[in-house]
Amino acid sequence: MADISKQVIIEVPNETVFKYVSDPHNAPHYITSITKIVSGPQGAPAEGQVWRAEANFMGRSSTINLRLTALRANQLVQFTIEGDPQATLTLRLATDEANTRTRISILLDVPSVPAILLNMLMGGMLEADMGRLKKILEG
């Protein structure tokens, strides 16, 4: 089992961050591996919903299913990437007492890829993804 995680502090309220990251249509704007949402439900996302997406993982383009497997308001968003390779993307959110800042952690779990290879290939990209998310949300 291989996983990699990164985190960032975003200077906006938790609800704003949660609303943005729970909508898979926003994923191509900050997740490098997901290049386009092709089809799927519109409106407020709900657990169990599935979107078709174009993805690029480790230099290979493919069409995947992006399934919303867990959703806890202002705390957790989890997507399962159904394709080759299978992966789980988990976003955990925490806020400060004044709810003016949000700490977001992203965890990518790719069981079929050795940990050292995942870190080499995805470490910098995942960090850049978190930086892009911060820039988008802070304006």
PDB file of C-alpha atoms in Angstrom:
ATOM      1  CA  MET A   1       0.000   0.000   0.000  1.00  0.00           C
ATOM      2  CA  ALA A   2       1.426   3.364  -1.013  1.00  0.00           C
ATOM      3  CA  ASP A   3       0.139   6.722   0.010  1.00  0.00           C
ATOM      4  CA  ILE A   4       1.335  10.288   0.042  1.00  0.00           C
ATOM      5  CA  SER A   5      -0.052  13.307   1.847  1.00  0.00           C
ATOM      6  CA  LYS A   6       0.374  17.071   1.823  1.00  0.00           C
ATOM      7  CA  GLN A   7      -1.333  19.899   3.673  1.00  0.00           C
ATOM      8  CA  VAL A   8      -1.803  23.632   3.447  1.00  0.00           C
ATOM      9  CA  ILE A   9      -3.416  26.437   5.445  1.00  0.00           C
ATOM     10  CA  ILE A  10      -5.950  28.436   3.440  1.00  0.00           C
ATOM     11  CA  GLU A  11      -6.977  31.860   4.710  1.00  0.00           C
ATOM     12  CA  VAL A  12     -10.712  31.390   4.117  1.00  0.00           C
ATOM     13  CA  PRO A  13     -13.550  29.889   6.189  1.00  0.00           C
ATOM     14  CA  ASN A  14     -13.954  26.130   6.279  1.00  0.00           C
ATOM     15  CA  GLU A  15     -17.370  26.187   4.576  1.00  0.00           C
ATOM     16  CA  THR A  16     -15.886  27.909   1.525  1.00  0.00           C
ATOM     17  CA  VAL A  17     -13.119  25.323   1.207  1.00  0.00           C
ATOM     18  CA  PHE A  18     -15.511  22.406   1.734  1.00  0.00           C
ATOM     19  CA  LYS A  19     -17.979  23.662  -0.871  1.00  0.00           C
ATOM     20  CA  TYR A  20     -15.193  24.006  -3.434  1.00  0.00           C
ATOM     21  CA  VAL A  21     -13.407  20.671  -2.883  1.00  0.00           C
ATOM     22  CA  SER A  22     -16.599  18.628  -2.569  1.00  0.00           C
ATOM     23  CA  ASP A  23     -17.674  19.648  -6.086  1.00  0.00           C
ATOM     24  CA  PRO A  24     -15.853  17.330  -8.520  1.00  0.00           C
ATOM     25  CA  HIS A  25     -16.349  19.859 -11.331  1.00  0.00           C
ATOM     26  CA  ASN A  26     -13.660  21.935  -9.589  1.00  0.00           C
ATOM     27  CA  ALA A  27     -11.138  19.072  -9.440  1.00  0.00           C
ATOM     28  CA  PRO A  28      -9.466  19.823 -12.813  1.00  0.00           C
ATOM     29  CA  HIS A  29      -8.681  23.344 -11.569  1.00  0.00           C
ATOM     30  CA  TYR A  30      -6.462  22.153  -8.723  1.00  0.00           C
ATOM     31  CA  ILE A  31      -5.775  18.405  -9.138  1.00  0.00           C
ATOM     32  CA  THR A  32      -3.198  17.943 -11.886  1.00  0.00           C
ATOM     33  CA  SER A  33      -4.099  14.280 -12.527  1.00  0.00           C
ATOM     34  CA  ILE A  34      -7.760  15.046 -13.289  1.00  0.00           C
ATOM     35  CA  THR A  35      -7.856  16.968 -16.534  1.00  0.00           C
ATOM     36  CA  LYS A  36     -11.585  17.153 -17.292  1.00  0.00           C
ATOM     37  CA  ILE A  37     -14.968  16.110 -15.880  1.00  0.00           C
ATOM     38  CA  VAL A  38     -16.791  14.596 -18.852  1.00  0.00           C
ATOM     39  CA  SER A  39     -20.188  13.759 -17.379  1.00  0.00           C
ATOM     40  CA  GLY A  40     -22.032  13.184 -14.138  1.00  0.00           C
ATOM     41  CA  PRO A  41     -24.560  14.677 -11.761  1.00  0.00           C
ATOM     42  CA  GLN A  42     -25.022  18.423 -11.443  1.00  0.00           C
ATOM     43  CA  GLY A  43     -25.948  20.281  -8.277  1.00  0.00           C
ATOM     44  CA  ALA A  44     -24.970  19.524  -4.699  1.00  0.00           C
ATOM     45  CA  PRO A  45     -22.778  16.410  -4.538  1.00  0.00           C
ATOM     46  CA  ALA A  46     -23.904  13.369  -2.526  1.00  0.00           C
ATOM     47  CA  GLU A  47     -22.178  10.184  -1.408  1.00  0.00           C
ATOM     48  CA  GLY A  48     -22.286   7.438  -4.001  1.00  0.00           C
ATOM     49  CA  GLN A  49     -22.503   9.722  -7.030  1.00  0.00           C
ATOM     50  CA  VAL A  50     -20.148   8.998  -9.931  1.00  0.00           C
ATOM     51  CA  TRP A  51     -18.623  11.298 -12.553  1.00  0.00           C
ATOM     52  CA  ARG A  52     -16.706  10.287 -15.693  1.00  0.00           C
ATOM     53  CA  ALA A  53     -13.424  12.125 -15.963  1.00  0.00           C
ATOM     54  CA  GLU A  54     -10.339  12.297 -18.113  1.00  0.00           C
ATOM     55  CA  ALA A  55      -7.171  11.751 -16.122  1.00  0.00           C
ATOM     56  CA  ASN A  56      -3.442  11.589 -16.576  1.00  0.00           C
ATOM     57  CA  PHE A  57      -1.558   9.473 -14.053  1.00  0.00           C
ATOM     58  CA  MET A  58       2.170   8.868 -14.345  1.00  0.00           C
ATOM     59  CA  GLY A  59       2.149   9.903 -18.006  1.00  0.00           C
ATOM     60  CA  ARG A  60      -0.828   7.749 -19.037  1.00  0.00           C
ATOM     61  CA  SER A  61      -4.113   9.282 -20.158  1.00  0.00           C
ATOM     62  CA  SER A  62      -7.313   7.419 -19.375  1.00  0.00           C
ATOM     63  CA  THR A  63     -10.991   7.797 -18.652  1.00  0.00           C
ATOM     64  CA  ILE A  64     -11.920   7.093 -15.048  1.00  0.00           C
ATOM     65  CA  ASN A  65     -14.930   6.979 -12.789  1.00  0.00           C
ATOM     66  CA  LEU A  66     -14.652   9.446  -9.934  1.00  0.00           C
ATOM     67  CA  ARG A  67     -16.904   8.154  -7.136  1.00  0.00           C
ATOM     68  CA  LEU A  68     -17.743  10.273  -4.090  1.00  0.00           C
ATOM     69  CA  THR A  69     -17.337   7.673  -1.332  1.00  0.00           C
ATOM     70  CA  ALA A  70     -17.452   9.851   1.801  1.00  0.00           C
ATOM     71  CA  LEU A  71     -18.785  13.310   2.523  1.00  0.00           C
ATOM     72  CA  ARG A  72     -18.912  14.896   5.985  1.00  0.00           C
ATOM     73  CA  ALA A  73     -19.838  18.570   5.976  1.00  0.00           C
ATOM     74  CA  ASN A  74     -16.828  20.819   6.564  1.00  0.00           C
ATOM     75  CA  GLN A  75     -14.654  17.853   7.626  1.00  0.00           C
ATOM     76  CA  LEU A  76     -14.071  15.229   4.939  1.00  0.00           C
ATOM     77  CA  VAL A  77     -14.369  14.623   1.206  1.00  0.00           C
ATOM     78  CA  GLN A  78     -13.260  11.287  -0.244  1.00  0.00           C
ATOM     79  CA  PHE A  79     -13.208  10.210  -3.872  1.00  0.00           C
ATOM     80  CA  THR A  80     -12.392   6.767  -5.201  1.00  0.00           C
ATOM     81  CA  ILE A  81     -10.725   6.794  -8.583  1.00  0.00           C
ATOM     82  CA  GLU A  82     -11.969   3.764 -10.487  1.00  0.00           C
ATOM     83  CA  GLY A  83      -9.549   3.186 -13.313  1.00  0.00           C
ATOM     84  CA  ASP A  84      -6.010   2.058 -13.816  1.00  0.00           C
ATOM     85  CA  PRO A  85      -4.565   2.446 -11.283  1.00  0.00           C
ATOM     86  CA  GLN A  86      -7.222   2.399  -8.580  1.00  0.00           C
ATOM     87  CA  ALA A  87      -6.728   5.161  -6.025  1.00  0.00           C
ATOM     88  CA  THR A  88      -8.408   6.972  -3.159  1.00  0.00           C
ATOM     89  CA  LEU A  89      -8.175  10.728  -2.714  1.00  0.00           C
ATOM     90  CA  THR A  90      -9.097  11.973   0.761  1.00  0.00           C
ATOM     91  CA  LEU A  91      -9.365  15.630   1.757  1.00  0.00           C
ATOM     92  CA  ARG A  92      -9.620  16.415   5.497  1.00  0.00           C
ATOM     93  CA  LEU A  93     -10.522  19.890   6.698  1.00  0.00           C
ATOM     94  CA  ALA A  94     -10.019  21.563  10.062  1.00  0.00           C
ATOM     95  CA  THR A  95     -10.674  25.147  11.071  1.00  0.00           C
ATOM     96  CA  ASP A  96      -9.350  27.574  13.638  1.00  0.00           C
ATOM     97  CA  GLU A  97     -11.598  28.849  16.442  1.00  0.00           C
ATOM     98  CA  ALA A  98     -12.514  32.030  14.564  1.00  0.00           C
ATOM     99  CA  ASN A  99     -13.267  30.023  11.375  1.00  0.00           C
ATOM    100  CA  THR A 100     -11.124  32.334   9.289  1.00  0.00           C
ATOM    101  CA  ARG A 101      -8.503  29.746   8.291  1.00  0.00           C
ATOM    102  CA  THR A 102      -8.781  26.165   7.115  1.00  0.00           C
ATOM    103  CA  ARG A 103      -6.114  23.485   7.298  1.00  0.00           C
ATOM    104  CA  ILE A 104      -6.649  21.035   4.473  1.00  0.00           C
ATOM    105  CA  SER A 105      -4.803  17.744   4.198  1.00  0.00           C
ATOM    106  CA  ILE A 106      -4.854  15.684   1.039  1.00  0.00           C
ATOM    107  CA  LEU A 107      -4.013  11.979   1.059  1.00  0.00           C
ATOM    108  CA  LEU A 108      -3.557   9.996  -2.133  1.00  0.00           C
ATOM    109  CA  ASP A 109      -3.582   6.221  -1.671  1.00  0.00           C
ATOM    110  CA  VAL A 110      -2.540   4.121  -4.674  1.00  0.00           C
ATOM    111  CA  PRO A 111      -2.213   0.489  -3.517  1.00  0.00           C
ATOM    112  CA  SER A 112      -0.695  -0.806  -6.775  1.00  0.00           C
ATOM    113  CA  VAL A 113       2.214   1.667  -6.884  1.00  0.00           C
ATOM    114  CA  PRO A 114       5.291   1.210  -4.656  1.00  0.00           C
ATOM    115  CA  ALA A 115       5.587   3.954  -2.018  1.00  0.00           C
ATOM    116  CA  ILE A 116       8.998   5.178  -3.157  1.00  0.00           C
ATOM    117  CA  LEU A 117       7.812   5.493  -6.763  1.00  0.00           C
ATOM    118  CA  LEU A 118       4.598   7.275  -5.731  1.00  0.00           C
ATOM    119  CA  ASN A 119       6.549   9.793  -3.658  1.00  0.00           C
ATOM    120  CA  MET A 120       9.070  10.412  -6.436  1.00  0.00           C
ATOM    121  CA  LEU A 121       6.460  10.896  -9.147  1.00  0.00           C
ATOM    122  CA  MET A 122       3.605  12.509  -7.246  1.00  0.00           C
ATOM    123  CA  GLY A 123       5.147  14.305  -4.248  1.00  0.00           C
ATOM    124  CA  GLY A 124       5.946  17.555  -6.007  1.00  0.00           C
ATOM    125  CA  MET A 125       2.771  17.464  -8.056  1.00  0.00           C
ATOM    126  CA  LEU A 126       0.553  16.979  -4.996  1.00  0.00           C
ATOM    127  CA  GLU A 127       2.298  19.846  -3.248  1.00  0.00           C
ATOM    128  CA  ALA A 128       1.739  22.046  -6.312  1.00  0.00           C
ATOM    129  CA  ASP A 129      -1.925  20.991  -6.326  1.00  0.00           C
ATOM    130  CA  MET A 130      -2.321  22.219  -2.745  1.00  0.00           C
ATOM    131  CA  GLY A 131      -0.602  25.487  -3.663  1.00  0.00           C
ATOM    132  CA  ARG A 132      -2.965  25.920  -6.615  1.00  0.00           C
ATOM    133  CA  LEU A 133      -5.993  25.258  -4.376  1.00  0.00           C
ATOM    134  CA  LYS A 134      -4.758  27.871  -1.893  1.00  0.00           C
ATOM    135  CA  LYS A 135      -4.270  30.441  -4.669  1.00  0.00           C
ATOM    136  CA  ILE A 136      -7.723  29.777  -6.159  1.00  0.00           C
ATOM    137  CA  LEU A 137      -9.552  30.089  -2.848  1.00  0.00           C
ATOM    138  CA  GLU A 138      -7.636  33.041  -1.471  1.00  0.00           C
ATOM    139  CA  GLY A 139      -8.106  34.890  -4.752  1.00  0.00           C
TER     140      GLY A 139
END
